[in-house]
CSV table of C-alpha atoms and ligand atoms in Angstrom, one decimal:
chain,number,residue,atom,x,y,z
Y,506,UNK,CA,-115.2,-42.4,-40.4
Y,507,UNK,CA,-117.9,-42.5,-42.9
Y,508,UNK,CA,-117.0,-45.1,-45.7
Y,509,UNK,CA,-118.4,-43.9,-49.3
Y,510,UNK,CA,-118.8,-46.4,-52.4
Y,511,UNK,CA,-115.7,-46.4,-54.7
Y,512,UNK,CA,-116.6,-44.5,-57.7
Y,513,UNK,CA,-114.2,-43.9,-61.1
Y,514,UNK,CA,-115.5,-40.6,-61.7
Y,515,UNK,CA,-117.8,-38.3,-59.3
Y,516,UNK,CA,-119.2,-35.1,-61.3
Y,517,UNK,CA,-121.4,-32.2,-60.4
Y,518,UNK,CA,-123.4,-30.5,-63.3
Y,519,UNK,CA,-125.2,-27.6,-62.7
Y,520,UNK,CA,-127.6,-25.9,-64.5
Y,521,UNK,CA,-128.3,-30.1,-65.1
Y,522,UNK,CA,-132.2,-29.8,-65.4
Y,523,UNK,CA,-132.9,-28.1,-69.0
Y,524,UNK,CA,-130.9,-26.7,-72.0
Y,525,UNK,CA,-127.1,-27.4,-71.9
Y,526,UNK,CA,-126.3,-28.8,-68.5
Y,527,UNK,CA,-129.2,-31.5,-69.6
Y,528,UNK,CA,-127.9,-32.2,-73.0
Y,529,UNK,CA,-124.4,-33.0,-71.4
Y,530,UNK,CA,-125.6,-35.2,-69.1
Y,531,UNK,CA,-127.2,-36.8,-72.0
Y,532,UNK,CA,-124.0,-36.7,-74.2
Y,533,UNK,CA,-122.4,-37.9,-70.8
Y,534,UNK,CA,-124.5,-40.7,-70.3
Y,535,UNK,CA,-123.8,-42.2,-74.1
Y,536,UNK,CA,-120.1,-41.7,-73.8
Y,537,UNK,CA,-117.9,-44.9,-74.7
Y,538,UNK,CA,-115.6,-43.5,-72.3
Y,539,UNK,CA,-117.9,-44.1,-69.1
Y,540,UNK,CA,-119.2,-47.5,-70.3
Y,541,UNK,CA,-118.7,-50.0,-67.3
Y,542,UNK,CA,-117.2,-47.6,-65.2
Y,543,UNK,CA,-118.8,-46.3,-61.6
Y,544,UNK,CA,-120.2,-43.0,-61.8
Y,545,UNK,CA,-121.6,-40.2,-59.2
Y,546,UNK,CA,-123.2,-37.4,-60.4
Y,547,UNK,CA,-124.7,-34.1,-58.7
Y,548,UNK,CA,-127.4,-32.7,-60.4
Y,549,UNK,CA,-128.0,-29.3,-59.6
Y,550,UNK,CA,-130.5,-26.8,-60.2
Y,551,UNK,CA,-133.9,-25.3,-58.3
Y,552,UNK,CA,-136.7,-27.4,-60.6
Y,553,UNK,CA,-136.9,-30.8,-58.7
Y,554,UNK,CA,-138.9,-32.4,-61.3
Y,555,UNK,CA,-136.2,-31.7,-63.9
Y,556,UNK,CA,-133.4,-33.4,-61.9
Y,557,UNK,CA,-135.9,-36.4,-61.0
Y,558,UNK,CA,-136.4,-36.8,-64.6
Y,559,UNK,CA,-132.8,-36.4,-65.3
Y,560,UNK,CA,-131.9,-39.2,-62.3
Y,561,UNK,CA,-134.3,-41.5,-63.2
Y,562,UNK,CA,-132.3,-41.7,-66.9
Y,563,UNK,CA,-129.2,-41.7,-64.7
Y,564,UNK,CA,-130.7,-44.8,-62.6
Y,565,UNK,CA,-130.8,-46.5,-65.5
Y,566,UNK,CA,-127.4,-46.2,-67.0
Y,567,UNK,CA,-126.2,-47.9,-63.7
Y,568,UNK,CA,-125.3,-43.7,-62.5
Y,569,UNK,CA,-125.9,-43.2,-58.9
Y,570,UNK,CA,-127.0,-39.7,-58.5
Y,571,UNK,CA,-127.4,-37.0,-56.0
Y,572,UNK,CA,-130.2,-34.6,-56.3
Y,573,UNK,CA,-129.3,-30.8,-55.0
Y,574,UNK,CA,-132.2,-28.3,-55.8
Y,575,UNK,CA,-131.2,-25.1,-54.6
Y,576,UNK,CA,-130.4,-21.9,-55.7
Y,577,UNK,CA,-127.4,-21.4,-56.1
Y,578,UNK,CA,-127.1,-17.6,-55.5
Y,579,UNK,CA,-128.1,-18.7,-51.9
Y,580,UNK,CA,-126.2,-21.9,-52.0
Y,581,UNK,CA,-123.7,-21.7,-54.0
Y,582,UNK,CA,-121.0,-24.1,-52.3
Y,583,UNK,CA,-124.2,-26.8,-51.3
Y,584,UNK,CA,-123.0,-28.8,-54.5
Y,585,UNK,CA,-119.5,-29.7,-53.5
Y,586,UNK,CA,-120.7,-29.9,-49.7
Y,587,UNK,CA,-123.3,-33.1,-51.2
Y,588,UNK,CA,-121.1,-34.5,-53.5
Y,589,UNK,CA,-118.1,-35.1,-50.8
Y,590,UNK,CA,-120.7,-36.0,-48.3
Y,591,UNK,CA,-122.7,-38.6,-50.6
Y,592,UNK,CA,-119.1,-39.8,-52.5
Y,593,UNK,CA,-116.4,-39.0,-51.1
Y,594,UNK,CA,-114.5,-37.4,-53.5
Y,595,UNK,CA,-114.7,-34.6,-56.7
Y,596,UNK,CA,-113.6,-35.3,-60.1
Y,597,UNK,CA,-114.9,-32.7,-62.1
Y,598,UNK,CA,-117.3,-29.4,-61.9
Y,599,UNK,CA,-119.4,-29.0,-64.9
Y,600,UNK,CA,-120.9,-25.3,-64.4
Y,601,UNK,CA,-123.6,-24.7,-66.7
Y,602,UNK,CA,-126.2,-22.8,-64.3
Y,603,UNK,CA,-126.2,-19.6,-65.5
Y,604,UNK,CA,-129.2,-17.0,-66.4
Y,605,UNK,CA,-129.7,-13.5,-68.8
Y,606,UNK,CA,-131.6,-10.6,-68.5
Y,607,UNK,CA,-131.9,-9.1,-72.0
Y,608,UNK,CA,-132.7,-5.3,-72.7
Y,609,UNK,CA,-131.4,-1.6,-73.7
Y,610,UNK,CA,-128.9,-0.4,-71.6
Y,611,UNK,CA,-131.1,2.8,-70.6
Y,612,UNK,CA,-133.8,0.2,-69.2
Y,613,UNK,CA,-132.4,-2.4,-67.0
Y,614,UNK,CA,-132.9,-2.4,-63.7
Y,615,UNK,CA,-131.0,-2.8,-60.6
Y,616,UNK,CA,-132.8,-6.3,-59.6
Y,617,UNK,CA,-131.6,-7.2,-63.7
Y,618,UNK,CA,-128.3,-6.5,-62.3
Y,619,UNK,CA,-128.6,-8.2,-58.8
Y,620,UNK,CA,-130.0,-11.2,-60.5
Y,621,UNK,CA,-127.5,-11.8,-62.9
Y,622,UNK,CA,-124.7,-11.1,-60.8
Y,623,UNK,CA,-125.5,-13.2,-58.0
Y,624,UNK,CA,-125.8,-16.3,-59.8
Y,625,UNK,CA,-123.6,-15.4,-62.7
Y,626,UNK,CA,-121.0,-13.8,-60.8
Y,627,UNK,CA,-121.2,-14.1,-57.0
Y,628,UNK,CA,-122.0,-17.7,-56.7
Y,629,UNK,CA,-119.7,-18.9,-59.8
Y,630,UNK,CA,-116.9,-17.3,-57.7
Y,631,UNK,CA,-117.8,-18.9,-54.6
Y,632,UNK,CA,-118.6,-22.6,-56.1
Y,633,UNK,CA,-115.4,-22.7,-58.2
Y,634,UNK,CA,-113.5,-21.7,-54.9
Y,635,UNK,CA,-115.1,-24.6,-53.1
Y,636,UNK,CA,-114.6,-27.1,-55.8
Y,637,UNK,CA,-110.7,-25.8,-56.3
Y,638,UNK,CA,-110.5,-26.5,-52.0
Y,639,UNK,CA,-112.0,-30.4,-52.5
Y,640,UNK,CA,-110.1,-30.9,-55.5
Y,641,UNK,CA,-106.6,-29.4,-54.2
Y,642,UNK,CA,-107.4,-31.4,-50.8
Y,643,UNK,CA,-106.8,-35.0,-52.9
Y,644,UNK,CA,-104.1,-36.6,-54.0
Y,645,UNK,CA,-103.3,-36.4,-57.7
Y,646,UNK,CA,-103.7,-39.5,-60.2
Y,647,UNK,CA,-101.4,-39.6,-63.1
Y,648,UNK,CA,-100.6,-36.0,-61.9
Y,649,UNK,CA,-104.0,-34.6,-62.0
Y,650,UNK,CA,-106.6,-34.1,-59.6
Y,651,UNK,CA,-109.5,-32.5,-61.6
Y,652,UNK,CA,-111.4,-30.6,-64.2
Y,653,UNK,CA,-113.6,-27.2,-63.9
Y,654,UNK,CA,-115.4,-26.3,-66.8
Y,655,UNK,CA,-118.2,-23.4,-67.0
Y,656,UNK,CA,-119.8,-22.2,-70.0
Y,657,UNK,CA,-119.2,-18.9,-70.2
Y,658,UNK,CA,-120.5,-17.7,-73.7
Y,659,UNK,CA,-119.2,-16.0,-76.6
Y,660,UNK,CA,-120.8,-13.0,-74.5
Y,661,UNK,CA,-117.3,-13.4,-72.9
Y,662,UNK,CA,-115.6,-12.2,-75.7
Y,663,UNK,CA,-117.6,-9.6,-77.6
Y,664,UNK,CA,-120.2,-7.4,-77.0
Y,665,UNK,CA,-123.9,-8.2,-78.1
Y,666,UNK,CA,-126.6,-5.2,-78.4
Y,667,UNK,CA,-129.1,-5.7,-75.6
Y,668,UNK,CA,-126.8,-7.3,-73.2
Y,669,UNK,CA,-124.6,-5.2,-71.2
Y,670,UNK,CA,-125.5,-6.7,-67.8
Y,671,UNK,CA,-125.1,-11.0,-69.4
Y,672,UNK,CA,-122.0,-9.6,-71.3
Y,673,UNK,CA,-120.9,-7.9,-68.1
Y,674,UNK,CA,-121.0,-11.1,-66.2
Y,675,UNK,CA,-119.3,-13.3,-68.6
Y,676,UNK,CA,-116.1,-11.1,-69.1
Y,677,UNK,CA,-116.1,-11.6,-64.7
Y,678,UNK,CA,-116.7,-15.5,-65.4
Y,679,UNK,CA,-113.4,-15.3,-68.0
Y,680,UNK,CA,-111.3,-13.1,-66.3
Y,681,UNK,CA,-111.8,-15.4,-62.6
Y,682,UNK,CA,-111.0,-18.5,-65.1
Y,683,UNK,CA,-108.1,-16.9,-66.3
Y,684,UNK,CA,-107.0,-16.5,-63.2
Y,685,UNK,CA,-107.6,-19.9,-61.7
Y,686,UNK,CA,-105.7,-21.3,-64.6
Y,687,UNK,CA,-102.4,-20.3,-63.0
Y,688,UNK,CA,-103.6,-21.9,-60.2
Y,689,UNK,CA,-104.6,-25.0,-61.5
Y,690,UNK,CA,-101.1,-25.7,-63.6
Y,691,UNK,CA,-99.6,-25.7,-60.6
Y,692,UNK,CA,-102.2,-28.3,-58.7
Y,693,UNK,CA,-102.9,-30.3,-61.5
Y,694,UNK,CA,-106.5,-29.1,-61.9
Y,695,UNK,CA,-107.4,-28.2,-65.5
Y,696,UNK,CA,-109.7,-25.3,-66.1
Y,697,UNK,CA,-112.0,-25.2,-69.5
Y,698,UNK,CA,-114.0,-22.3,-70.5
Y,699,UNK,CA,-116.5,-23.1,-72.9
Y,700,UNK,CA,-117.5,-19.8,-74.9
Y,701,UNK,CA,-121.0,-21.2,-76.4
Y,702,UNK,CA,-122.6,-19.1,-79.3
Y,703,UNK,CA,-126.3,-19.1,-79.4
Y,704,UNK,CA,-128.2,-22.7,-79.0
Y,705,UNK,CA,-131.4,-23.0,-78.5
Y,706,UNK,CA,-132.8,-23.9,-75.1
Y,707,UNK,CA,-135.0,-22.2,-72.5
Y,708,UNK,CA,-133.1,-19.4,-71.6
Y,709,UNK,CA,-134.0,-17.8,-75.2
Y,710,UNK,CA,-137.5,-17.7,-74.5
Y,711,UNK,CA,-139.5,-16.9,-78.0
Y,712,UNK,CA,-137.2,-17.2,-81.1
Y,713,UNK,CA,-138.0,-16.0,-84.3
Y,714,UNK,CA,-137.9,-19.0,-87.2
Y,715,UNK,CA,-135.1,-17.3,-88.8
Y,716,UNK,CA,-133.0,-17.2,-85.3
Y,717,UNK,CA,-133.7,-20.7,-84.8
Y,718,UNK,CA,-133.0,-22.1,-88.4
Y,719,UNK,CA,-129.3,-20.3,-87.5
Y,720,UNK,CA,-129.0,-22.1,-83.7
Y,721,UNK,CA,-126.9,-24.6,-82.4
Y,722,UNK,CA,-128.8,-27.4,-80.9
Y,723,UNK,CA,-127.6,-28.0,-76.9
Y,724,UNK,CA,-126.0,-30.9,-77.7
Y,725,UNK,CA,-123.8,-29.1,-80.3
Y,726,UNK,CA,-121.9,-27.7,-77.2
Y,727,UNK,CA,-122.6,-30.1,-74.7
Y,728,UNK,CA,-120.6,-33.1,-76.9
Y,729,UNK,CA,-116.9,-31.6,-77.3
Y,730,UNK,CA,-117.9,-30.6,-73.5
Y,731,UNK,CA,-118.1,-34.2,-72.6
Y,732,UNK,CA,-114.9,-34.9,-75.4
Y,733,UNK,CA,-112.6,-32.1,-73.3
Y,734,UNK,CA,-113.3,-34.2,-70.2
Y,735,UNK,CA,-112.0,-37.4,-71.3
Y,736,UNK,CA,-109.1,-35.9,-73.4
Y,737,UNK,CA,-105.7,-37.2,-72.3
Y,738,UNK,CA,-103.9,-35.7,-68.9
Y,739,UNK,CA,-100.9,-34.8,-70.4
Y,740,UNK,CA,-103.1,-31.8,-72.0
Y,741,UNK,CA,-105.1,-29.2,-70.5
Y,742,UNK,CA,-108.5,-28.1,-73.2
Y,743,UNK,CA,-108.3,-24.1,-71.9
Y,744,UNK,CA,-111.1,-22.3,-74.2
Y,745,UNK,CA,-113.1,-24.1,-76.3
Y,746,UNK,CA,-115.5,-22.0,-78.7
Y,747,UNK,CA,-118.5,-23.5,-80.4
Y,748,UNK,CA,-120.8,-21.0,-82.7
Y,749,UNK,CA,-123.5,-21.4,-85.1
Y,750,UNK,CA,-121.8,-22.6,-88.3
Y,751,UNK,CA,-123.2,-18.8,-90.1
Y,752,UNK,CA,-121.7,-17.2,-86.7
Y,753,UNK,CA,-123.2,-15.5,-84.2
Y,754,UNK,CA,-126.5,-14.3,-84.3
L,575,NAP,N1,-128.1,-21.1,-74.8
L,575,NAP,C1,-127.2,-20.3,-75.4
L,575,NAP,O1,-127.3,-19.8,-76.5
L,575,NAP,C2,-126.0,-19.9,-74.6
L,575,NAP,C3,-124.9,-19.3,-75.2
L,575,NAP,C4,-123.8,-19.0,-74.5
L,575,NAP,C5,-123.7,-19.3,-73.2
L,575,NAP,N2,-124.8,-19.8,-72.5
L,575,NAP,C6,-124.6,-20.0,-71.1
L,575,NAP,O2,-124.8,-21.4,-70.9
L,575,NAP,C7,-125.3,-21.6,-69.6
L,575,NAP,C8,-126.5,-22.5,-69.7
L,575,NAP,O3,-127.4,-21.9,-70.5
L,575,NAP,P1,-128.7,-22.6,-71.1
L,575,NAP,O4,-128.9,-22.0,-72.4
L,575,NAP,O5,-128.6,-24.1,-71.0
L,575,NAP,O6,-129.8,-22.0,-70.1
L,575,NAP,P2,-131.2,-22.7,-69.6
L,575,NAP,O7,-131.8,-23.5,-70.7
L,575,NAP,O8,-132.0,-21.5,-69.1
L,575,NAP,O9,-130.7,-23.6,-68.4
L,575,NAP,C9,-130.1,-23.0,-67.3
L,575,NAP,C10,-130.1,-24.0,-66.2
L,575,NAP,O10,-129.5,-23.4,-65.0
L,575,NAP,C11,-130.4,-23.5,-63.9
L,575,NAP,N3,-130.2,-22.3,-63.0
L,575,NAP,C12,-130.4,-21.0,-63.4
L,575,NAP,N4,-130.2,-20.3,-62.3
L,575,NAP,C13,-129.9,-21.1,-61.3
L,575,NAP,C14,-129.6,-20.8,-59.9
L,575,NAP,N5,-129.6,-19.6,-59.4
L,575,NAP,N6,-129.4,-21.9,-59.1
L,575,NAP,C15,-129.5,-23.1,-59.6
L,575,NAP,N7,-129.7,-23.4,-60.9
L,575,NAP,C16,-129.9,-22.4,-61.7
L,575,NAP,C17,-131.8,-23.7,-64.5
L,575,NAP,O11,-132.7,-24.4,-63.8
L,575,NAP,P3,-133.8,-23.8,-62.8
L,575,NAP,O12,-134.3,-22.6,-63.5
L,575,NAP,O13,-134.7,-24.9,-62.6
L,575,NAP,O14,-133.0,-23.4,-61.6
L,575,NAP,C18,-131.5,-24.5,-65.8
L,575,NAP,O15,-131.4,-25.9,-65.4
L,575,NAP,C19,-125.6,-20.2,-69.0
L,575,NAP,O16,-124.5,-19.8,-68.2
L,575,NAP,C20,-125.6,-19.4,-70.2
L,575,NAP,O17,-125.3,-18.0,-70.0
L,575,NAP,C21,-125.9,-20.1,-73.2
């Protein structure tokens, strides 16, 4: 049998290379909670650069890291597959990977859909099924035996003009968390949805000055991210919703 390192805490974050799945690696990185303790962390997305970037930051933190570019609407269970193989063991899923296509209802298309719903939708399904399996699979410490978060959005909540096909796919990211939740109080695996307002990163593309004097910076939602992981195990964190301090935009 393969023996793996013994690590404290082993985390996947996808979505890792750019806008909030970076920034909480960042915020994870600086946490007093993870200073001298032995880390593994999957970073996932399909830019290899980013990740490389990302690990070499890790590297120096004294975080061993696993690289997994793929996409994740082809591989969506590759994550948990590398982390178990490389460490041995799953602590927490931080599920940030996630993309929008943006437009009047009467002019999206059916690859809009497609897209969306296959990462969004189809592969969040069948990555949070695979990380419930690993997680469920080990025995509990202090009663618990792990942490899923995903950021859904505020999207999840309320509807936003131009956005039937995102808001479509976040209400199917909330109601398969709500779900899991009844799942995980009985397996001692804690489930977090993270309802993110508007922050700028990447996926917004151009912003006008006036949008982007109103964002959130990534690290706005990325920091009580990394907060709801360490919080105590009596407690499960179930929604947590961050918004521009002017609301939504
Ligand atoms: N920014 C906001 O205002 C906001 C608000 C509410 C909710 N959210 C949600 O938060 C999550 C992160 O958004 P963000 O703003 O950080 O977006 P982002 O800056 O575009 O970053 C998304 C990350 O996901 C990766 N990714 C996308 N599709 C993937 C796939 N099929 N397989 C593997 N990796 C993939 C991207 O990398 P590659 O392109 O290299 O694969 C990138 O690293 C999304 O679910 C988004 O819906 C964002």
């Amino acid at each position: 049998m393969k023996s793996h390192p013994m690590k404290d805490h082993v985390i996947i974050v996808t979505g890792a290379g750019k806008g909030i799945g970076r920034a909480f690696v960042e915020a994870l990185l600086a946490h007093p909670a993870t200073a001298g303790k032995k880390m593994g962390l999957c970073l996932v997305s399909r830019t290899r650069p980013d990740l490389e970037e990302l690990a070499t930051l890790a590297t120096k933190a004294g975080v061993e890291t696993e690289i997994v570019d793929v996409d994740l609407s082809e591989h969506p269970i590759a994550p948990v597959q590398r982390a178990l193989a490389r460490f041995g063991k799953l602590d927490a899923l931080i599920h940030c990977a996630g993309v929008g296509r943006f437009g009047n209802f009467l002019e999206l298309s059916a690859k809009d859909l497609d897209d969306t719903m296959n990462t969004n939708v189809r592969a969040t399904f069948l990555l949070l099924q695979e990380t419930y399996r690993a997680m469920k699979a080990a025995p509990p410490s202090r009663g618990m035996r792990g942490q899923i978060q995903v950021v859904t959005s505020v999207a999840a909540e309320r509807p936003f003009p131009h956005s039937s096909i995102y808001c479509m796919s976040k209400y199917a990211q909330r109601g398969l968390l709500e779900v899991m939740r009844g799942y995980g109080y009985q397996d001692g695996i804690r489930i977090l949805d993270v309802r993110a307002g508007a922050a700028l990163t990447p996926m917004w593309g151009e912003v006008t000055p006036e949008q982007e004097s109103r964002m959130m910076k990534a690290r706005d939602v990325a920091n009580p991210m990394v907060n709801a992981l360490f919080a105590d195990e009596r407690s499960t964190i179930e929604i947590l919703t961050i918004r521009p301090l002017q609301g939504d935009i």
